[in-house]
PDB file of C-alpha atoms in Angstrom:
ATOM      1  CA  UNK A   1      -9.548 125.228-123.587  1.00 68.00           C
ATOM      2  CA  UNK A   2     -10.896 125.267-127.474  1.00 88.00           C
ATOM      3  CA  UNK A   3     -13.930 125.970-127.999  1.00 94.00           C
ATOM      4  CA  UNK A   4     -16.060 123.857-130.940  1.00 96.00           C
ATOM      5  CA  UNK A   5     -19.434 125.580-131.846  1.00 97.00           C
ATOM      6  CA  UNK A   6     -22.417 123.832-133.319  1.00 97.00           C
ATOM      7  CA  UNK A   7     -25.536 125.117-135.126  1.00 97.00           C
ATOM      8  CA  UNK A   8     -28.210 124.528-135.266  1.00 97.00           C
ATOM      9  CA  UNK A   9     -28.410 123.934-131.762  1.00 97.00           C
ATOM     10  CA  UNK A  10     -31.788 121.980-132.483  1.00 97.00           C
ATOM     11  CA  UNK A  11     -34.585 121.857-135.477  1.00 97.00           C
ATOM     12  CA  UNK A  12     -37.537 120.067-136.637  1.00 97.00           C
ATOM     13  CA  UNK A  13     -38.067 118.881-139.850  1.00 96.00           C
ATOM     14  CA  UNK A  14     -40.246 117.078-141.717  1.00 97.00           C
ATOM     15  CA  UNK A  15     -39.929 113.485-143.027  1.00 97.00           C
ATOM     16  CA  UNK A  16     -37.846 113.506-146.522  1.00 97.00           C
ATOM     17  CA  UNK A  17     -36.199 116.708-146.028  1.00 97.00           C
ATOM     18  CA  UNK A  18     -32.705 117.270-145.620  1.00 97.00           C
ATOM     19  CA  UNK A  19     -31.051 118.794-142.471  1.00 98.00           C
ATOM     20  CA  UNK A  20     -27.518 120.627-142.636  1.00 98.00           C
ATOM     21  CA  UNK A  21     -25.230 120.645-139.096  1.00 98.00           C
ATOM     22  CA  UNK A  22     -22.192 122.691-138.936  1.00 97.00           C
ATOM     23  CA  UNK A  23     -19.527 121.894-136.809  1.00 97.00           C
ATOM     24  CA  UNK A  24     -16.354 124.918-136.305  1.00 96.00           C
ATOM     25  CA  UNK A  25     -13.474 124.979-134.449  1.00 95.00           C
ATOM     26  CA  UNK A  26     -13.727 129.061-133.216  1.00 95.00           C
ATOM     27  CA  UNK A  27      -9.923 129.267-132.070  1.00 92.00           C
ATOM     28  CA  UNK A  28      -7.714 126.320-133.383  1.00 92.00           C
ATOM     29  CA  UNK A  29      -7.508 124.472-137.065  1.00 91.00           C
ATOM     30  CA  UNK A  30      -8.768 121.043-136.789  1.00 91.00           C
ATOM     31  CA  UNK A  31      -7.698 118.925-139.352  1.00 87.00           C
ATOM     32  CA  UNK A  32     -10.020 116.330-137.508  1.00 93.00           C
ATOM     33  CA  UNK A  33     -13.430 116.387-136.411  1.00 95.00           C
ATOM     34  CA  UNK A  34     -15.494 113.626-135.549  1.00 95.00           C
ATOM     35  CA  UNK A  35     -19.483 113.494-135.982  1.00 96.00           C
ATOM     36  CA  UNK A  36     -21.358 111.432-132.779  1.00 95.00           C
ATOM     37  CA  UNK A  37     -24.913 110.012-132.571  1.00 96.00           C
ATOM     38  CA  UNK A  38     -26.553 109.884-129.256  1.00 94.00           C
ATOM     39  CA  UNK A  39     -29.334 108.120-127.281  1.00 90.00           C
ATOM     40  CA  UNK A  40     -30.837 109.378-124.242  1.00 86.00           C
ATOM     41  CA  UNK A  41     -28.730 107.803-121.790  1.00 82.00           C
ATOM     42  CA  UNK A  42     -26.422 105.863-123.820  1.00 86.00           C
ATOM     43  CA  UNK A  43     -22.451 106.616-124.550  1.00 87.00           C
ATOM     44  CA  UNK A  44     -21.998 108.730-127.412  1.00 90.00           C
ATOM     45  CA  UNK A  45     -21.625 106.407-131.163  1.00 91.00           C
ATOM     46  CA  UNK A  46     -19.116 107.575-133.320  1.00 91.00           C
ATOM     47  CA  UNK A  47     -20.665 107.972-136.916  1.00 95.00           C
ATOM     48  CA  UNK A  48     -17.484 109.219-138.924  1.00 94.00           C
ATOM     49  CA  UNK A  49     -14.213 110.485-138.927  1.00 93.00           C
ATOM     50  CA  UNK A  50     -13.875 113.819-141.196  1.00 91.00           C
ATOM     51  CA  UNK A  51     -10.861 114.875-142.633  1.00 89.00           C
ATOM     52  CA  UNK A  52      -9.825 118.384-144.137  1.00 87.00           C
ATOM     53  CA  UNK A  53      -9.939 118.122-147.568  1.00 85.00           C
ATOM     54  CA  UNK A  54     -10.439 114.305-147.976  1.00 87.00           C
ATOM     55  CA  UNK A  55     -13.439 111.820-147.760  1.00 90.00           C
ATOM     56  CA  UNK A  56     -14.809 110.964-144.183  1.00 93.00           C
ATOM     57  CA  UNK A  57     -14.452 107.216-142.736  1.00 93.00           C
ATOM     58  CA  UNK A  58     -17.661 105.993-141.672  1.00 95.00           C
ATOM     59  CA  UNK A  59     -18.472 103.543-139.097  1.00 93.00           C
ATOM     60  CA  UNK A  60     -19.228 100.013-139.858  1.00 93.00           C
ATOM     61  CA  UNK A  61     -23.298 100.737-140.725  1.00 94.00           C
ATOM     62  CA  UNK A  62     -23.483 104.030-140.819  1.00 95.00           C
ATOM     63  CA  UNK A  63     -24.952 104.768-144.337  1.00 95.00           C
ATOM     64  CA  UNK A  64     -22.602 107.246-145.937  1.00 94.00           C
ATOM     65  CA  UNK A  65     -25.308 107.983-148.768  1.00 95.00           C
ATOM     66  CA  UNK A  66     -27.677 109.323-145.800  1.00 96.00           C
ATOM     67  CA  UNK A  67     -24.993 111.071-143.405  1.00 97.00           C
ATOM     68  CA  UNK A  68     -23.242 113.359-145.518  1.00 96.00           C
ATOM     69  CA  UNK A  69     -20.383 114.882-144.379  1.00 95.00           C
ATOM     70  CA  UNK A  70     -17.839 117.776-145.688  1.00 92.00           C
ATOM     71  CA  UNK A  71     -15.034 119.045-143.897  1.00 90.00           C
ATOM     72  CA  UNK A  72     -14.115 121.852-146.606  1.00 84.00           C
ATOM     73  CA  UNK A  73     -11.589 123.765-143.918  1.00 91.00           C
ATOM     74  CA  UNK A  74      -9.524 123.439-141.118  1.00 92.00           C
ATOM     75  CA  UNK A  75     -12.583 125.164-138.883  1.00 94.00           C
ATOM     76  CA  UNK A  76     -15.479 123.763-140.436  1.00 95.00           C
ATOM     77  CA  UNK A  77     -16.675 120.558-141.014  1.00 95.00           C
ATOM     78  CA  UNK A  78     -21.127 119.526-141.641  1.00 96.00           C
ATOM     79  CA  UNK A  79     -23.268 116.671-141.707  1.00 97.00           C
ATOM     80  CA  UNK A  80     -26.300 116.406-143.739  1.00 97.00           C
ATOM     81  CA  UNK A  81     -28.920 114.162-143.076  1.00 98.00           C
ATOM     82  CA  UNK A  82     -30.679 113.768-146.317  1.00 97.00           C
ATOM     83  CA  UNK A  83     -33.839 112.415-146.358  1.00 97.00           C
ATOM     84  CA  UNK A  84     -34.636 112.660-142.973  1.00 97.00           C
ATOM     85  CA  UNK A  85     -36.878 109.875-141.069  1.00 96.00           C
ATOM     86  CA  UNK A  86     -38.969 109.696-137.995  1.00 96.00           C
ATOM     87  CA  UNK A  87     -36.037 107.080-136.594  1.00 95.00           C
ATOM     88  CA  UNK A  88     -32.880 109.777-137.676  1.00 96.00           C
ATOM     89  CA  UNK A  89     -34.273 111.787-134.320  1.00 96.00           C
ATOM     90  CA  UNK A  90     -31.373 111.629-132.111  1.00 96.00           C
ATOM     91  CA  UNK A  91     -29.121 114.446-130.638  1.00 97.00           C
ATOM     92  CA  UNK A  92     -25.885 114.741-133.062  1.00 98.00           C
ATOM     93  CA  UNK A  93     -22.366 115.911-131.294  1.00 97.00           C
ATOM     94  CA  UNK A  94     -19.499 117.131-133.083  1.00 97.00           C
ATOM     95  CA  UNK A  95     -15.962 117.192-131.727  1.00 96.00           C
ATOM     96  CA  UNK A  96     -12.505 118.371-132.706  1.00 95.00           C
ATOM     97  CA  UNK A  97      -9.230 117.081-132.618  1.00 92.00           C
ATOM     98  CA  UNK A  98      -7.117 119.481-130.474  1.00 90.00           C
ATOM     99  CA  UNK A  99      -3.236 118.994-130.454  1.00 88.00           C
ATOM    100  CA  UNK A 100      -1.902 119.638-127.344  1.00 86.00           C
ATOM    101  CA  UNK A 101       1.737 118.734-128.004  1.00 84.00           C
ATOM    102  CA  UNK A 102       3.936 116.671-129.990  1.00 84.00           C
ATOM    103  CA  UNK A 103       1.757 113.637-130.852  1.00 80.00           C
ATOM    104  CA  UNK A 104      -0.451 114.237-127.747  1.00 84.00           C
ATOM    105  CA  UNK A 105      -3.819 115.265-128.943  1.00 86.00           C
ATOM    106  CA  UNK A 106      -7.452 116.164-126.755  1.00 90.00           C
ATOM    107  CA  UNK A 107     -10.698 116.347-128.170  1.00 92.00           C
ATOM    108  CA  UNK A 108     -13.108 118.998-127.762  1.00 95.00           C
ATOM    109  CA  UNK A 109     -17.142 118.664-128.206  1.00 96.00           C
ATOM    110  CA  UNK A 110     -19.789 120.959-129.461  1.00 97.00           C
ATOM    111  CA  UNK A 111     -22.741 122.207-127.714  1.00 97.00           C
ATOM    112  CA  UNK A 112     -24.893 119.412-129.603  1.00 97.00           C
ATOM    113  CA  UNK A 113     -27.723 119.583-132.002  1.00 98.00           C
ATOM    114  CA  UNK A 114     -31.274 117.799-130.989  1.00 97.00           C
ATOM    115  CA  UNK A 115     -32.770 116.563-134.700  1.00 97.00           C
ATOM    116  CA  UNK A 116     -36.314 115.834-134.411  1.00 97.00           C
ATOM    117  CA  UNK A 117     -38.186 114.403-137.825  1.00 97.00           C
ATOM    118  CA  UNK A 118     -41.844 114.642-137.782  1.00 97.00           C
TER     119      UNK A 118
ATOM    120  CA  UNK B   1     -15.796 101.784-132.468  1.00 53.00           C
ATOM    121  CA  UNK B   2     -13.923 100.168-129.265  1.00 61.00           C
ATOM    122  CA  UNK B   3     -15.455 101.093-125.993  1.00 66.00           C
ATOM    123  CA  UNK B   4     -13.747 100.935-122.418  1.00 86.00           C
ATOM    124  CA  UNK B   5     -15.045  99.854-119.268  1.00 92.00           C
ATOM    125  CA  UNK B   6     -15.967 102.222-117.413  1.00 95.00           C
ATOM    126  CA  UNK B   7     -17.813 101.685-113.835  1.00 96.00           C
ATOM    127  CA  UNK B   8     -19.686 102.295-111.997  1.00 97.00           C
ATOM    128  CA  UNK B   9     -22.375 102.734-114.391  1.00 95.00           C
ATOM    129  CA  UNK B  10     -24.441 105.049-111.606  1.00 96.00           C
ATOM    130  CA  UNK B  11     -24.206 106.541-108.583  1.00 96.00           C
ATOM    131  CA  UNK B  12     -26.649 108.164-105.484  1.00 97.00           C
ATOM    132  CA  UNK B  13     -24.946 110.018-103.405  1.00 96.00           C
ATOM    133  CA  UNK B  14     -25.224 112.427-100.658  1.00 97.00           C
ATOM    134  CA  UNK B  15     -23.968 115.691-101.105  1.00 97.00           C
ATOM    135  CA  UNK B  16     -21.059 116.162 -99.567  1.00 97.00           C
ATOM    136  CA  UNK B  17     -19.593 112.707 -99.793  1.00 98.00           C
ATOM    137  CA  UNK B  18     -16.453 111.673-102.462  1.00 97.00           C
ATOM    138  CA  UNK B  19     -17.205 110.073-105.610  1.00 97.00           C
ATOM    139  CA  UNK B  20     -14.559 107.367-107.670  1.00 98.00           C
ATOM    140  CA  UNK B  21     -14.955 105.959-110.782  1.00 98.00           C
ATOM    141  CA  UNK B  22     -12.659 103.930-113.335  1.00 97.00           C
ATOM    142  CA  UNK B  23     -12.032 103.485-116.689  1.00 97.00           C
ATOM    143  CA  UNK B  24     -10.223  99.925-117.883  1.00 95.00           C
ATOM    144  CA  UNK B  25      -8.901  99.159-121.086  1.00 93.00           C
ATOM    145  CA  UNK B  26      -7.401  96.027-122.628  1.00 89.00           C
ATOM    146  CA  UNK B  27      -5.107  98.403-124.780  1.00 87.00           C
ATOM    147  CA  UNK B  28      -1.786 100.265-123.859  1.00 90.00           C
ATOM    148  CA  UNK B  29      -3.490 104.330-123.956  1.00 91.00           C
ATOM    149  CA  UNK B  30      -1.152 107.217-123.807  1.00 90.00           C
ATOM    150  CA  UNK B  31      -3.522 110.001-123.170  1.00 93.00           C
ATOM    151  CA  UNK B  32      -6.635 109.787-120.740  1.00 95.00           C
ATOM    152  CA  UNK B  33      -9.623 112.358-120.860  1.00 96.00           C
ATOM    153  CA  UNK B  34     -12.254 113.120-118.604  1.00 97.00           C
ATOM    154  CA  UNK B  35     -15.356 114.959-119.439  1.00 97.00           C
ATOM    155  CA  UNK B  36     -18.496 115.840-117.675  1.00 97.00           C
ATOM    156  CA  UNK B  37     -21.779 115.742-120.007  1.00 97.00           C
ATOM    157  CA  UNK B  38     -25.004 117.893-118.882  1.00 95.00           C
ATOM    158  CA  UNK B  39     -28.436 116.640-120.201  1.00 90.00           C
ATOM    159  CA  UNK B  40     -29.005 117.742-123.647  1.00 91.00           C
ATOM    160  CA  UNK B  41     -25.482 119.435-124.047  1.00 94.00           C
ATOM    161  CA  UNK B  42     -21.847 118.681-125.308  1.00 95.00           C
ATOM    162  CA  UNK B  43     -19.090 116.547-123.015  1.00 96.00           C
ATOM    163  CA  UNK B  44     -16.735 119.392-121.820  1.00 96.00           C
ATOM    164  CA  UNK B  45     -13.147 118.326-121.238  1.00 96.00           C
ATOM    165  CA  UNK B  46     -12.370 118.034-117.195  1.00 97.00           C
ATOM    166  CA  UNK B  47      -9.082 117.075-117.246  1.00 97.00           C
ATOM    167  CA  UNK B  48      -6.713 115.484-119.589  1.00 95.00           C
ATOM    168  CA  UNK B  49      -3.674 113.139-118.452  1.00 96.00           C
ATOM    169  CA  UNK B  50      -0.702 112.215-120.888  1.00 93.00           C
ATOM    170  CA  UNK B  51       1.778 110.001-118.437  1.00 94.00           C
ATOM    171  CA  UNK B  52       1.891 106.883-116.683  1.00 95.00           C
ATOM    172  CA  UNK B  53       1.218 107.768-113.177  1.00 96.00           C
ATOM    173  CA  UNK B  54       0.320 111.479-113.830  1.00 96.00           C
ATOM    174  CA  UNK B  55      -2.129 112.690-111.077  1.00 97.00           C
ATOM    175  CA  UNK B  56      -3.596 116.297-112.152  1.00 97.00           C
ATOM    176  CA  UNK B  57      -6.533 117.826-110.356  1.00 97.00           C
ATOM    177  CA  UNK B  58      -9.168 120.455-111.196  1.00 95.00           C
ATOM    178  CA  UNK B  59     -10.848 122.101-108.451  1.00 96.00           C
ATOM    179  CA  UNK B  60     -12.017 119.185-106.559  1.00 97.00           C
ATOM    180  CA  UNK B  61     -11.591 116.917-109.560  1.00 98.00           C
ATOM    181  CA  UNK B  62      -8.560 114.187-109.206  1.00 98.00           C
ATOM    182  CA  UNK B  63      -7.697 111.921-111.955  1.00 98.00           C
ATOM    183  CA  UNK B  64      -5.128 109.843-112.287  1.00 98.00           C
ATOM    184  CA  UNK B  65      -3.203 107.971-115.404  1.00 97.00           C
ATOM    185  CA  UNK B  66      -2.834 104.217-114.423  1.00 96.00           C
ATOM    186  CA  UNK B  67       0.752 103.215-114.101  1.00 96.00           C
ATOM    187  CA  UNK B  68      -0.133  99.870-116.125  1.00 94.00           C
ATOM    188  CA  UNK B  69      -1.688 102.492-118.980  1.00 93.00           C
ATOM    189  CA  UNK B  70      -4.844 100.764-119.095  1.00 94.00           C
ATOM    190  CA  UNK B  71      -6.772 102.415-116.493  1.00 95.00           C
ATOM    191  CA  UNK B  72      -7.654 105.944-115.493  1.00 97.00           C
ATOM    192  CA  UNK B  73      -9.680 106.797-112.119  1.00 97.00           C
ATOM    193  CA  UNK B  74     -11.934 110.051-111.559  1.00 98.00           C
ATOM    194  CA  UNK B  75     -12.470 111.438-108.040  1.00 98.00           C
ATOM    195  CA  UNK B  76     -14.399 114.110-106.866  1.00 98.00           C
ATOM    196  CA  UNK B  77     -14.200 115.475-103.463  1.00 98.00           C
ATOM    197  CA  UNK B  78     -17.054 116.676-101.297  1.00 98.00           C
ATOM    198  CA  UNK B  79     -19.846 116.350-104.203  1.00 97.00           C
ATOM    199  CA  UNK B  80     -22.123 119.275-104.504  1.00 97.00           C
ATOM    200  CA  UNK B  81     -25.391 119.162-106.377  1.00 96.00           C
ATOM    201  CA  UNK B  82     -24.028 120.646-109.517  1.00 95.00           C
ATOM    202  CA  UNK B  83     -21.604 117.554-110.174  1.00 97.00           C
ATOM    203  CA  UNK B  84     -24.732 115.781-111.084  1.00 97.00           C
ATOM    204  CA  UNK B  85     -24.213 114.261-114.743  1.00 96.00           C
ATOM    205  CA  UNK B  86     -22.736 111.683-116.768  1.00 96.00           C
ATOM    206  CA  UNK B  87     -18.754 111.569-116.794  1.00 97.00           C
ATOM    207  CA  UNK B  88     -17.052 109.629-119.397  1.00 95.00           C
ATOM    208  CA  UNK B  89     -13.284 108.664-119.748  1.00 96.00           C
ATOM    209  CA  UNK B  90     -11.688 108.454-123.018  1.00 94.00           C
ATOM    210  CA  UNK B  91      -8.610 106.991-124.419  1.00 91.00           C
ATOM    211  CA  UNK B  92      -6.186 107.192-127.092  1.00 87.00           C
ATOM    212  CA  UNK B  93      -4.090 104.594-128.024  1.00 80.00           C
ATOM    213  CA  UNK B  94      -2.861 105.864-131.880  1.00 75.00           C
ATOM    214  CA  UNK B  95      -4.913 108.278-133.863  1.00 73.00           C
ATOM    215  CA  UNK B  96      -8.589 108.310-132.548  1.00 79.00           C
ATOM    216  CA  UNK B  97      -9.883 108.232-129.175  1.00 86.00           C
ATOM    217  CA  UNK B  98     -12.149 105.835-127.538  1.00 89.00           C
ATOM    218  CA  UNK B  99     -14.997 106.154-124.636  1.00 91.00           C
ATOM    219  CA  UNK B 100     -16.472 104.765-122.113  1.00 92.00           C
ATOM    220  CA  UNK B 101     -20.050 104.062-121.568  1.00 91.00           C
ATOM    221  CA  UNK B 102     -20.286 106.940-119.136  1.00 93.00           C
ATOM    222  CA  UNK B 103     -21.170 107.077-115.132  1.00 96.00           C
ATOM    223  CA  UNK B 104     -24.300 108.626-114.314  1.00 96.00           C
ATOM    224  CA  UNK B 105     -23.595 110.892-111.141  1.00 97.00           C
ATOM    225  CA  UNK B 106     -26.950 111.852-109.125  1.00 97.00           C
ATOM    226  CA  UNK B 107     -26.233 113.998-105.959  1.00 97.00           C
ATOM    227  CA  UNK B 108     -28.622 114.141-103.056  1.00 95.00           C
ATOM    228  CA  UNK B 109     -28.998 117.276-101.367  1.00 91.00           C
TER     229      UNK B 109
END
């Protein structure tokens, strides 16, 4: 299967800083990635949609001003939280769009990354 | 985003015993995924279905793509401790996929 890698795979940071997530596709070109927010025990909550080369589509109140993302290639796409808070903890997941065949497409997920804000 | 039903939402079992679970959507889908999540890792892809009626197992993974197209079933066969995590389903109808809420698996040794 592909393989999506993630870094960092988890950090601390303080309040009002800014945290930087890459997302890359190691074997394919994925002109779609997709950037997930997740609770402990809870489905995942899709943030955005990031597009090579074009702006991301962000989910109905998901502040686009605080979730930066950039998808600058066809392997690598980020998400900056920027001026982090205590309530942005949460374990961000990254996927790829994979296609298979014809219009028949599969989506592969990275390893995660656990943001803590103190 | 849309979600799917997906049940049960947990299960005990005893190792050893078979496991099913569903997904239902109100939309025509015409790819199914199934992934198995770990605590504090990624979803990995278990098996992916593209055709009404496909049936494609894994190891001891069987999943199936609902002839209707708006259901997908998971079954795993004699349940070891290891299969213990959350399993979604996802579906794609057009361009972006859509998940369930997840089944938590716990396996009793």
């Amino acid at each position: 299967g592909a393989v999506v890698s993630q870094h960092p795979s988890w950090v601390i940071c303080k309040s009002g800083t800014s945290v930087k997530i890459e997302c890359r596709s190691l074997d394919f070109q994925a002109t779609t990635m997709f950037w997930y927010r997740q609770f402990p025990k809870q489905s995942l909550m899709l943030m955005a949609t990031s597009n090579e080369g074009s702006k991301a589509t962000y989910e109905q109140g998901v502040e686009k001003d605080k979730f930066l993302i950039n998808h600058a290639s066809l392997t690598l796409s980020t998400l900056t939280v920027t001026s982090a808070h205590p309530e942005d903890s949460s374990f961000y997941i990254c996927s790829a769009r994979y296609r298979r065949f014809g219009t028949y497409y599969e989506q592969y997920f990275g390893p995660g990354t656990r943001l803590t804000v103190t | 985003g849309q979600q799917l039903n997906q049940s049960p939402q947990s299960m005990f079992i005893q190792e050893g015993e078979d496991v099913s679970m569903n997904c239902t959507s109100s939309s025509i889908f015409n790819t199914w995924l199934w992934y198995k999540q770990d605590p504090g890792e990624g979803p990995v892809l278990l098996i992916a279905l593209y055709k009404a009626g496909e049936l494609t197992s894994n190891g001891r993974l069987t999943a199936q793509f609902g002839i209707t197209r708006k259901d997908s079933f998971l079954n795993i066969s004699a349940s070891i401790p290891s299969d213990v995590g959350i399993y979604f389903c996802a579906g794609q109808p057009g361009n972006q996929f859509y998940f369930g809420t997840g089944t938590s698996l716990t396996v009793i040794p």
